[in-house]
Amino acid sequence: MIAALRSGVAGGRLSGLLLVALPVALLIWLVLWPVLQAIVGTVYFPGTGFSTASYAYFFTDAYSLRNLWLTLWVTALTSVLRVAVAMPIALYLRFRSGPVAALVQALALFPMFVPSVLVAYAFIRVLGPNGIVDTILVALHLPKLASPYLTPAGPIIGLVWDGLPLTLLLLLSGLGRVSIASVDAARDLGAGSFTLFTRIILPRIQSSIIVTLAFNVLGLFSAFTLPFLLGPASPEMMGPYMQRTFSDNADPLNATTQAVITFAFCAAFGLIYVRAIAKGRKAPA
Amino acid sequence: MNRREFLMASAAASLAASTRFAAAATKLDLYTSSDANISDFFSNVVKPAFEAANPGVELNVVIARPAAALDAVVQRALAALASKSDPQLDVIEQYEPMLPAGGIEAGLWTDFQKAGLANYGAVNKLAIQTAYGLPYRGSQVLIAYDSTKLPKDKAPKTFADLVAWIKANPGQFIYNRPDKGGSGGNFINRVVHEVSGRDPQKFKVDNFNQATADEVLAKAWAVLNDIAPSLYEKGAYTSGNSASLQLLAQGAVTMIPAWSDQVLQAIAKGVLPETTGLVQLTDLALCGGFSQAVVPTNAAHRAEALKFADFMLSEEMQTAVIEKLGGFPGVDWSTLPQALHDKYADVIPSSIPTFPSGEWTKAVQDGWYRNVAPNISRT
């Protein structure tokens, strides 16, 4: 879109607009319109007028707030863990090549092709009670693992693994902007690995990290399968909670209210993402 | 295959497809919201048998999970009844005929007593709750345990024994979240029965009352919170029927509540070992029930739907319910071969208490999430 507008020629502008017309129309029809419907549907009731009672209920209901709080901290912790785990792999892949690097890359990207239901069941077989890890520990005469299955740690471990490939790819594309020459120059001047990372690499990939975090937050906020299969019954993450409110309690009003609140948080992170992109565009490439 | 061969092959395939559509003039829409073992049974066992017996009729198995999705389909059928249009629904494999409210009064469901089914006389009289539902299979929640850790003669037979056993063996019992599969849900319902005088008749689909619910459920939460610290991981709850069976199979726990059909199927397939013990409480059994098929009176293919209902009561299908599904037959055991009767003598239930769906179930499920599930101490 930006490229087409930048061309400055009237014909190019028109064809650019035509090119984006379809996705924009889809966005309005499938995303913005339902969002608007949801917001209006939770505050305006034909016949009785405006009421924000369902929002007041959500923000005074300790149970709902606990679920929201759990979602926030699981999202924050998982996003940070994903970047922390993916960063060393990304650095390794950026500055090394050869068969070992290719193998590392293949292994790190593998979770992308595994559906999360399979991740959940594999997790139970490996890290669950009397799973493979326990079998190995017992064979070595070590105490059994305190299994993370059905604890808050369960979904976090599952989600970190599941989201590793996307995080890695985003960080790798950011690291592509760090020239090997500047790294070599800093090394020649006597910079250690830590200095190199904090003074040369980190400033160049700051916006990539923000983009990565924003992407992760958006995905994690609506995570359903892994929190549902691996996590505790309560507190629930917003995904399972919304589903349960909607279908088991047959309560579309409160379910929609939960969805709008979740959307508001995601929209805030979406804004951070858009700003990071815009900043990246302005900065000389 | 080159391009010409490909074109010829696809032309032949589309011709075959069009003639097939011409032959299968009637597509019977069967809805189910039951677990995968039931929908698999319909797709892999019932569908081929029914289509072979009724040429020209195609059975379309529509999976509408969770149950609330089916409620929306039923609401649509009720609306279609008022506007005299096609409900796009011919049979539901299992639905509470008392729902939706006012459905029976509006004439939504077919009265099976007057439908003239040849096999209706064979139906187990104990299983008939209403003429608007056709009980064609049953199952019940019972207690499954690992008999290598707990000898059969020590297995709990009453609710008090069960609670005592759970407390004496911390970490060895788990039940699943009530809305994610009935084995945990019916364990909780059994607690509700226990604190309200062991009389399942007190809870009916149309007698929900908030004051009674608050009083009875508060007592039930007290019992459940009392045993919570003795459960697996000091109060963890699995996410479904299969997740409980998996923990039992992995030897992580010794005892779980389980559906009779699922546990029998798991033993038959070797998912659970032969040493799995099954026991039912004798002071009041855990809940179960007969699945009631319903046929809307305004179904576009009502005649075929009734033929299908009759087919489900045939000896062939009732035997399949027992042997392929591990369920109880909907017809009287005496109408089935004696050999079958003898083989399954152990699981033939003497009573099957029920718990009503609708408001009561909603109150139990959401109340459990708010009052029992959060009380977990990991220290």
XYZ file of C-alpha atoms in Angstrom:
664
model
C 0.000 0.000 0.000
C 2.696 2.441 1.053
C 4.795 1.602 -1.997
C 1.877 2.207 -4.334
C 1.071 5.564 -2.738
C 4.684 6.612 -2.824
C 4.890 6.116 -6.575
C 3.076 9.436 -6.836
C 1.614 8.705 -10.271
C -2.180 9.045 -10.427
C -2.678 5.696 -12.210
C -0.481 3.918 -9.711
C -2.484 5.457 -6.880
C -5.765 4.184 -8.300
C -4.524 0.651 -8.921
C -2.988 0.682 -5.442
C -6.336 1.576 -3.942
C -8.051 -1.120 -5.977
C -5.504 -3.648 -4.751
C -6.232 -2.850 -1.123
C -9.987 -2.506 -1.611
C -10.691 -6.215 -1.230
C -8.728 -6.780 2.024
C -10.079 -3.544 3.479
C -13.646 -4.529 2.596
C -13.103 -7.951 4.175
C -11.620 -6.309 7.257
C -14.633 -4.040 7.621
C -17.127 -6.831 7.016
C -15.518 -9.625 9.063
C -13.701 -7.705 11.808
C -14.781 -4.113 12.301
C -18.502 -4.690 11.761
C -18.755 -7.587 14.282
C -16.666 -5.570 16.759
C -19.029 -2.646 16.399
C -22.015 -4.972 16.742
C -20.513 -6.500 19.893
C -19.823 -3.127 21.483
C -23.264 -1.761 20.658
C -24.936 -5.032 21.658
C -23.433 -4.903 25.143
C -24.408 -1.308 25.951
C -27.600 -0.649 23.999
C -30.715 -2.746 24.475
C -33.671 -2.063 22.187
C -36.620 -1.040 24.312
C -34.708 -0.355 27.521
C -31.959 1.952 26.289
C -28.325 2.265 27.321
C -26.814 0.295 30.152
C -23.268 -0.587 31.083
C -24.405 -3.079 33.723
C -22.570 -6.037 32.162
C -19.277 -4.092 32.270
C -19.941 -3.016 35.842
C -20.574 -6.683 36.667
C -17.335 -7.801 35.036
C -15.211 -5.219 36.829
C -16.804 -5.880 40.222
C -16.889 -9.684 39.903
C -13.799 -11.026 41.666
C -13.949 -14.260 39.662
C -13.915 -12.482 36.275
C -11.143 -10.123 37.381
C -9.034 -13.065 38.527
C -9.424 -14.638 35.078
C -8.452 -11.376 33.380
C -5.464 -10.972 35.675
C -4.314 -14.551 34.978
C -4.613 -13.932 31.229
C -2.543 -10.755 31.547
C 0.297 -12.299 33.477
C 0.401 -15.550 31.508
C 0.512 -13.437 28.325
C 3.263 -11.183 29.671
C 5.395 -14.008 31.032
C 4.972 -16.200 27.942
C 5.833 -13.318 25.558
C 8.991 -12.484 27.498
C 9.980 -16.154 27.753
C 9.462 -16.663 24.021
C 11.780 -13.747 23.198
C 14.299 -14.880 25.822
C 14.386 -18.414 24.395
C 14.321 -17.382 20.744
C 16.979 -14.635 21.009
C 20.043 -16.886 21.547
C 18.851 -19.203 18.758
C 18.305 -16.219 16.446
C 21.783 -14.809 17.239
C 23.314 -18.195 16.585
C 21.510 -18.606 13.263
C 22.383 -15.044 12.159
C 26.119 -15.359 12.675
C 26.708 -19.045 11.959
C 26.084 -21.234 8.942
C 26.608 -24.847 7.988
C 24.830 -28.151 8.594
C 24.559 -27.704 12.369
C 22.904 -24.290 11.976
C 20.517 -25.758 9.398
C 19.577 -28.520 11.841
C 19.040 -26.029 14.673
C 16.837 -23.925 12.410
C 14.784 -26.934 11.323
C 14.271 -28.028 14.933
C 13.343 -24.538 16.082
C 10.809 -24.076 13.287
C 9.311 -27.554 13.689
C 6.579 -26.541 16.219
C 5.055 -24.344 13.501
C 3.831 -27.491 11.742
C 2.403 -29.219 14.808
C -1.261 -28.558 15.707
C -1.656 -27.399 19.294
C -3.895 -30.338 20.235
C -0.977 -32.646 19.421
C 1.360 -30.383 21.399
C -0.966 -30.739 24.381
C -1.113 -34.536 24.224
C 2.632 -34.832 23.567
C 3.174 -32.586 26.592
C 1.035 -34.870 28.781
C 2.937 -37.950 27.591
C 6.350 -36.354 28.155
C 5.998 -33.980 31.122
C 2.776 -35.377 32.598
C 2.599 -37.678 35.621
C 4.465 -40.959 34.975
C 5.431 -39.597 31.554
C 8.687 -40.119 29.665
C 10.655 -37.675 31.827
C 9.464 -39.457 34.974
C 10.395 -42.828 33.467
C 13.941 -41.593 32.787
C 14.261 -40.010 36.241
C 13.106 -43.214 37.945
C 15.552 -45.273 35.868
C 18.322 -42.973 37.150
C 17.064 -43.373 40.737
C 16.110 -39.692 40.909
C 12.895 -38.313 42.407
C 9.952 -37.798 40.024
C 9.231 -34.491 38.367
C 6.703 -32.150 40.001
C 4.526 -32.264 36.889
C 3.380 -28.910 35.475
C 0.259 -30.610 34.027
C -2.941 -28.907 35.263
C -0.950 -26.110 36.942
C -0.509 -22.563 35.545
C 2.990 -23.593 34.404
C 1.479 -26.176 32.027
C 0.015 -23.804 29.453
C 3.034 -21.484 29.735
C 5.476 -24.260 28.777
C 3.174 -25.433 25.995
C 2.621 -21.907 24.635
C 6.332 -21.039 24.689
C 7.143 -24.088 22.594
C 4.186 -23.580 20.279
C 5.034 -19.913 19.605
C 8.808 -20.293 19.263
C 8.954 -20.442 15.418
C 7.064 -17.191 14.775
C 9.119 -15.372 17.440
C 12.317 -16.740 15.943
C 11.406 -15.715 12.395
C 10.504 -12.177 13.482
C 13.743 -11.784 15.438
C 15.794 -13.223 12.561
C 14.327 -10.704 10.143
C 15.244 -7.947 12.595
C 18.771 -9.284 12.982
C 19.112 -9.172 9.197
C 19.495 -5.413 9.642
C 22.611 -5.818 11.781
C 25.583 -5.786 9.416
C 28.328 -8.287 10.093
C 30.864 -5.544 9.280
C 29.719 -3.407 12.222
C 29.902 -6.413 14.522
C 33.414 -7.220 13.306
C 34.436 -3.573 13.720
C 33.220 -3.510 17.319
C 35.066 -6.767 18.002
C 38.272 -5.316 16.580
C 37.928 -2.414 19.001
C 37.817 -4.920 21.849
C 34.073 -5.175 22.585
C 33.087 -8.308 24.539
C 30.046 -10.431 23.644
C 27.838 -8.663 26.181
C 28.829 -5.159 25.056
C 28.372 -6.252 21.456
C 24.841 -7.386 22.200
C 23.743 -4.400 24.269
C 25.521 -1.612 22.317
C 25.537 -2.794 18.693
C 22.824 -5.451 18.157
C 20.058 -4.449 20.561
C 19.695 -0.820 19.357
C 19.316 -2.069 15.768
C 16.578 -4.595 16.524
C 14.584 -2.668 19.120
C 11.565 -2.196 16.848
C 11.680 -5.877 15.845
C 11.468 -6.859 19.497
C 8.461 -4.578 20.000
C 6.786 -6.054 16.919
C 7.541 -9.571 18.165
C 6.111 -8.841 21.601
C 2.981 -7.230 20.143
C 2.404 -10.194 17.814
C 2.843 -12.611 20.703
C 0.484 -10.728 22.965
C -2.249 -10.703 20.317
C -1.958 -14.454 19.784
C -1.657 -15.342 23.447
C -4.609 -13.307 24.607
C -6.967 -15.478 22.638
C -5.126 -18.772 23.252
C -7.623 -21.543 23.871
C -6.475 -25.120 23.281
C -3.352 -25.234 25.432
C -4.748 -23.345 28.461
C -7.864 -25.511 28.262
C -6.095 -28.882 28.020
C -3.020 -28.233 30.165
C -4.062 -25.549 32.625
C -5.918 -25.627 35.932
C -9.720 -25.485 36.076
C -9.550 -22.103 37.724
C -8.576 -19.340 37.238
C -9.376 -19.675 33.551
C -7.757 -17.755 30.733
C -10.141 -15.467 28.862
C -10.439 -17.844 25.876
C -11.882 -20.807 27.808
C -13.823 -18.443 30.098
C -15.580 -16.749 27.177
C -16.409 -20.094 25.588
C -17.828 -21.428 28.852
C -19.870 -18.299 29.526
C -21.262 -18.381 26.008
C -22.100 -22.041 25.611
C -22.417 -23.609 29.070
C -24.005 -20.681 30.857
C -25.930 -19.718 27.702
C -25.098 -16.124 28.519
C -24.203 -14.301 25.284
C -24.345 -10.835 26.903
C -21.618 -11.497 29.452
C -19.604 -13.534 26.939
C -19.693 -10.609 24.497
C -18.742 -8.212 27.278
C -15.724 -10.390 28.072
C -14.865 -10.430 24.380
C -15.058 -6.632 24.084
C -12.813 -6.199 27.137
C -10.341 -8.716 25.700
C -10.489 -6.898 22.374
C -9.728 -3.571 24.077
C -6.519 -4.987 25.535
C -5.525 -6.490 22.192
C -6.314 -3.225 20.396
C -3.936 -1.399 22.758
C -1.148 -3.791 21.813
C -2.147 -3.496 18.155
C -1.598 0.252 18.485
C 1.888 -0.306 19.903
C 2.597 -2.574 16.949
C 1.376 -0.045 14.389
C 3.449 2.717 15.999
C 6.545 0.506 16.009
C 6.014 -0.230 12.301
C 5.515 3.453 11.492
C 8.662 4.355 13.412
C 10.595 1.646 11.573
C 9.367 3.065 8.255
C 10.512 6.601 9.111
C 13.956 5.535 10.246
C 16.490 5.305 7.409
C 16.778 1.670 6.373
C -1.448 -39.500 -15.058
C -1.262 -36.997 -17.914
C -3.632 -34.114 -18.472
C -5.991 -35.962 -20.812
C -6.282 -38.914 -18.436
C -6.861 -36.524 -15.570
C -9.677 -34.753 -17.417
C -11.317 -38.047 -18.362
C -11.009 -39.350 -14.835
C -12.508 -36.211 -13.311
C -15.339 -36.230 -15.853
C -16.080 -39.832 -14.931
C -15.905 -38.978 -11.247
C -18.305 -36.070 -11.555
C -20.703 -38.225 -13.573
C -20.559 -40.869 -10.856
C -21.127 -38.179 -8.232
C -24.160 -36.784 -10.036
C -25.777 -40.209 -10.414
C -25.098 -40.843 -6.767
C -26.914 -37.648 -5.865
C -29.772 -38.707 -8.109
C -29.967 -42.051 -6.292
C -29.722 -40.628 -2.781
C -32.751 -38.425 -3.206
C -33.322 -38.185 0.538
C -30.671 -36.815 2.858
C -31.587 -37.429 6.468
C -29.946 -34.844 8.755
C -28.983 -36.455 12.068
C -27.546 -34.141 14.728
C -25.382 -35.160 17.667
C -23.525 -33.255 20.365
C -22.236 -36.346 22.172
C -18.589 -37.345 22.614
C -16.509 -38.626 19.714
C -17.172 -42.286 20.594
C -20.880 -41.703 19.881
C -20.446 -39.667 16.702
C -17.944 -42.283 15.465
C -20.498 -44.993 16.215
C -23.061 -43.217 14.033
C -20.624 -42.524 11.205
C -18.941 -45.927 11.136
C -21.558 -48.415 12.334
C -25.072 -46.991 12.050
C -24.691 -45.070 8.776
C -23.502 -48.005 6.599
C -26.063 -50.376 8.124
C -28.980 -47.949 7.759
C -28.084 -46.969 4.195
C -27.739 -50.631 3.203
C -31.174 -51.375 4.653
C -32.768 -48.264 3.093
C -31.524 -47.672 -0.449
C -32.024 -44.100 -1.580
C -31.661 -42.591 1.881
C -28.399 -40.977 2.908
C -27.727 -40.486 6.602
C -25.925 -37.185 7.122
C -24.267 -37.193 10.552
C -23.912 -33.576 11.732
C -21.698 -33.030 14.767
C -22.925 -30.047 16.781
C -20.703 -29.802 19.832
C -20.955 -28.457 22.499
C -24.538 -29.035 23.625
C -25.308 -25.313 23.409
C -24.704 -25.451 19.657
C -27.498 -27.990 19.479
C -29.752 -25.698 21.525
C -29.392 -23.092 18.770
C -30.356 -25.706 16.138
C -33.423 -26.652 18.184
C -34.411 -22.993 18.583
C -34.241 -22.744 14.808
C -36.514 -25.797 14.482
C -39.023 -24.229 16.889
C -38.969 -20.977 14.916
C -39.401 -22.981 11.696
C -42.444 -24.678 13.212
C -44.075 -21.296 13.775
C -43.228 -20.060 10.282
C -43.988 -23.459 8.667
C -40.568 -23.719 7.036
C -37.955 -26.484 6.828
C -36.058 -26.851 10.146
C -33.192 -28.537 8.230
C -33.120 -31.122 10.973
C -34.646 -34.614 10.903
C -33.382 -36.453 13.983
C -31.330 -35.550 17.060
C -29.530 -38.532 18.454
C -29.778 -37.218 22.017
C -31.747 -34.235 23.299
C -33.856 -33.405 26.348
C -37.429 -33.401 24.961
C -38.559 -31.113 27.820
C -36.488 -28.406 26.154
C -36.894 -25.851 24.736
C -39.490 -24.410 27.092
C -42.877 -24.632 25.438
C -41.616 -26.961 22.730
C -43.923 -29.853 23.561
C -46.936 -27.534 23.919
C -46.161 -26.065 20.511
C -46.069 -29.614 19.107
C -42.364 -29.560 18.219
C -41.493 -33.165 19.075
C -43.031 -36.325 17.661
C -44.991 -38.469 20.118
C -43.369 -41.888 19.726
C -46.266 -43.698 21.374
C -48.469 -42.650 18.472
C -45.818 -42.822 15.764
C -46.477 -46.476 14.989
C -42.923 -47.791 15.357
C -42.876 -51.589 14.987
C -40.211 -51.993 17.698
C -41.574 -49.473 20.223
C -43.173 -52.218 22.321
C -39.730 -53.675 23.061
C -38.472 -50.471 24.711
C -37.472 -50.851 28.366
C -40.391 -49.349 30.359
C -37.979 -48.022 33.020
C -36.203 -45.983 30.380
C -39.264 -44.154 29.069
C -39.432 -40.739 30.748
C -41.646 -39.130 28.168
C -43.296 -40.250 24.946
C -41.505 -37.436 23.109
C -38.051 -38.963 23.514
C -36.979 -42.378 22.274
C -34.526 -44.062 24.672
C -32.300 -46.140 22.418
C -29.063 -46.370 24.464
C -28.042 -45.800 28.033
C -24.918 -45.318 30.062
C -24.095 -44.467 33.591
C -21.221 -43.013 35.536
C -19.462 -45.466 37.807
C -16.226 -45.581 39.727
C -13.264 -47.030 37.836
C -10.154 -47.989 39.772
C -6.826 -49.749 39.450
C -7.354 -53.145 41.094
C -3.590 -53.738 41.341
C -3.445 -50.912 43.907
C -6.856 -51.365 45.473
C -8.182 -54.926 45.968
C -11.714 -55.474 44.702
C -13.105 -56.241 48.150
C -11.777 -52.898 49.495
C -13.425 -50.769 46.799
C -15.890 -48.201 48.253
C -19.548 -49.175 47.987
C -21.218 -46.109 49.519
C -20.683 -42.376 49.230
C -19.343 -42.190 52.792
C -16.858 -44.992 51.992
C -15.785 -43.150 48.875
C -15.115 -39.887 50.742
C -13.254 -41.796 53.454
C -11.132 -43.547 50.822
C -10.327 -40.261 49.022
C -9.181 -38.672 52.278
C -7.161 -41.725 53.325
C -5.387 -41.823 49.952
C -4.465 -38.227 49.088
C -3.607 -37.528 45.466
C -5.195 -40.729 44.160
C -8.606 -39.462 43.008
C -9.505 -36.927 40.320
C -12.703 -35.913 38.604
C -13.095 -33.688 35.568
C -14.651 -30.219 35.227
C -18.427 -30.603 35.202
C -19.064 -28.830 31.909
C -16.385 -30.788 30.052
C -17.853 -34.266 30.185
C -20.461 -35.875 32.360
C -18.274 -38.208 34.397
C -17.074 -35.366 36.630
C -20.398 -33.573 36.305
C -22.329 -36.589 37.544
C -19.895 -37.095 40.402
C -20.753 -33.536 41.461
C -24.467 -34.280 40.896
C -24.090 -37.287 43.199
C -22.752 -34.921 45.881
C -25.783 -32.679 45.304
C -27.994 -35.764 45.759
C -26.066 -36.759 48.891
C -26.576 -33.409 50.648
C -30.251 -33.198 49.684
C -31.443 -36.519 51.058
C -30.496 -38.888 48.204
C -33.715 -38.193 46.360
C -33.078 -37.549 42.653
C -36.802 -36.783 42.215
C -36.278 -33.419 43.949
C -34.545 -32.036 40.860
C -36.638 -31.668 37.755
C -36.070 -29.822 34.539
C -38.893 -27.374 35.335
C -38.588 -26.883 39.109
C -35.436 -24.777 39.382
C -35.618 -22.323 42.220
C -32.789 -19.980 43.163
C -33.381 -20.112 46.923
C -33.373 -23.936 47.046
C -30.368 -23.997 44.749
C -28.395 -21.603 46.951
C -29.143 -23.670 50.033
C -28.476 -27.123 48.553
C -25.479 -26.133 46.469
C -23.766 -24.385 49.396
C -23.807 -27.749 51.196
C -22.492 -29.526 48.111
C -19.624 -27.031 47.748
C -18.712 -27.648 51.385
C -18.381 -31.410 50.750
C -16.376 -30.865 47.555
C -14.084 -28.277 49.160
C -13.548 -30.696 52.026
C -12.186 -33.398 49.703
C -10.343 -30.962 47.380
C -6.999 -31.045 49.263
C -7.034 -34.872 49.021
C -7.472 -34.906 45.243
C -4.727 -35.275 42.668
C -2.290 -32.324 42.974
C -4.316 -31.033 45.948
C -7.354 -30.113 43.879
C -6.639 -30.369 40.156
C -9.480 -31.172 37.771
C -8.987 -32.733 34.342
C -10.348 -31.079 31.210
C -12.587 -33.954 30.116
C -13.687 -37.580 30.359
C -10.737 -38.839 28.301
C -8.178 -36.831 30.285
C -9.367 -38.621 33.463
C -9.125 -42.019 31.744
C -5.607 -41.077 30.624
C -4.473 -40.313 34.185
C -5.897 -43.649 35.345
C -4.162 -45.431 32.437
C -0.829 -43.742 33.274
C -1.120 -44.916 36.855
C -1.042 -41.314 38.096
C -4.251 -41.841 40.064
C -5.977 -44.931 41.437
C -9.620 -43.981 41.053
C -11.831 -41.827 38.814
C -15.516 -41.478 38.025
C -16.040 -42.667 34.429
C -18.832 -43.315 31.942
C -19.625 -47.030 31.724
C -19.553 -47.026 27.909
C -16.245 -45.160 27.653
C -14.499 -47.279 30.267
C -15.757 -50.569 28.765
C -14.635 -49.419 25.324
C -11.231 -48.396 26.720
C -10.769 -51.807 28.357
C -11.856 -53.568 25.141
C -9.326 -51.559 23.106
C -6.528 -52.117 25.624
C -6.276 -48.410 26.501
C -7.033 -49.420 30.076
C -5.659 -52.706 31.439
C -7.816 -55.763 32.182
C -7.119 -55.115 35.857
C -9.348 -52.004 35.810
C -12.027 -52.479 38.437
C -15.542 -51.045 38.158
C -17.885 -50.406 41.051
C -21.214 -48.636 41.484
C -22.290 -47.006 44.751
C -25.074 -48.988 46.375
C -26.669 -46.310 48.624
C -27.534 -44.302 45.518
C -25.944 -44.927 42.134
C -24.115 -42.186 40.274
C -26.223 -40.533 37.619
C -26.587 -41.754 34.143
C -29.392 -41.899 31.758
C -30.875 -43.090 28.568
C -30.131 -41.039 25.531
C -33.368 -39.910 24.029
C -33.609 -39.420 20.298
C -36.104 -36.781 19.172
C -37.766 -36.156 15.820
C -39.328 -32.733 15.116
C -42.890 -32.972 13.799
C -42.013 -30.501 11.055
C -38.967 -32.452 9.807
C -38.748 -32.407 6.025
C -38.099 -36.171 5.988
C -40.193 -37.194 8.951
C -41.246 -40.557 7.491
C -37.621 -41.577 6.944
C -36.687 -40.175 10.356
C -39.257 -42.454 11.997
C -37.981 -45.369 9.933
C -34.544 -44.506 11.297
C -35.862 -44.367 14.872
C -37.405 -47.802 14.419
C -34.134 -49.055 12.927
C -32.229 -47.937 16.047
C -34.470 -50.213 18.128
C -33.826 -53.235 15.889
C -31.968 -56.173 17.370
C -29.047 -55.489 15.020
C -28.549 -51.911 16.280
C -29.291 -52.666 19.923
C -26.677 -55.431 19.853
C -24.262 -52.934 18.275
C -25.002 -50.456 21.103
C -23.902 -53.099 23.615
C -20.981 -54.626 21.721
C -19.559 -51.675 19.761
C -20.405 -48.861 22.161
C -20.320 -50.481 25.592
C -23.718 -48.901 26.259
C -26.942 -50.275 27.746
C -29.684 -51.206 25.283
C -32.801 -49.059 25.057
C -34.965 -52.145 24.610
C -35.701 -54.649 27.322
C -32.840 -57.106 27.882
C -35.314 -59.996 27.565
C -35.885 -59.144 23.890
C -32.198 -59.645 23.115
C -30.326 -62.969 22.740
C -29.743 -64.775 26.053
C -25.990 -65.126 25.384
C -25.629 -61.343 25.320
C -27.620 -61.050 28.520
C -25.309 -63.479 30.322
C -22.116 -61.872 29.051
C -22.994 -58.374 30.336
C -24.790 -59.392 33.528
C -22.301 -57.340 35.641
C -23.056 -53.998 34.066
C -26.841 -54.293 33.757
C -27.956 -51.510 36.089
C -30.685 -51.902 38.669
C -31.361 -48.163 38.792
C -30.184 -45.120 36.894
C -30.742 -41.843 38.767
C -30.751 -38.741 36.593
C -30.024 -35.053 37.012
C -32.013 -32.559 34.914
C -30.341 -30.495 32.213
C -31.232 -26.829 31.857
C -31.231 -24.407 34.808
C -30.124 -26.898 37.469
C -27.122 -28.016 35.475
C -26.165 -24.403 34.704
C -26.318 -23.517 38.405
C -24.205 -26.540 39.363
C -21.584 -25.950 36.684
C -21.043 -22.223 37.051
C -21.326 -22.491 40.841
C -18.637 -25.162 40.852
C -16.257 -22.931 38.863
C -16.818 -20.066 41.251
C -16.911 -21.927 44.562
C -14.892 -25.113 44.255
C -12.351 -24.839 41.436
C -10.441 -21.797 42.779
C -9.810 -23.363 46.192
C -6.542 -24.960 45.356
C -3.489 -24.742 47.537
C -0.239 -25.753 45.915
C 1.828 -25.608 49.052
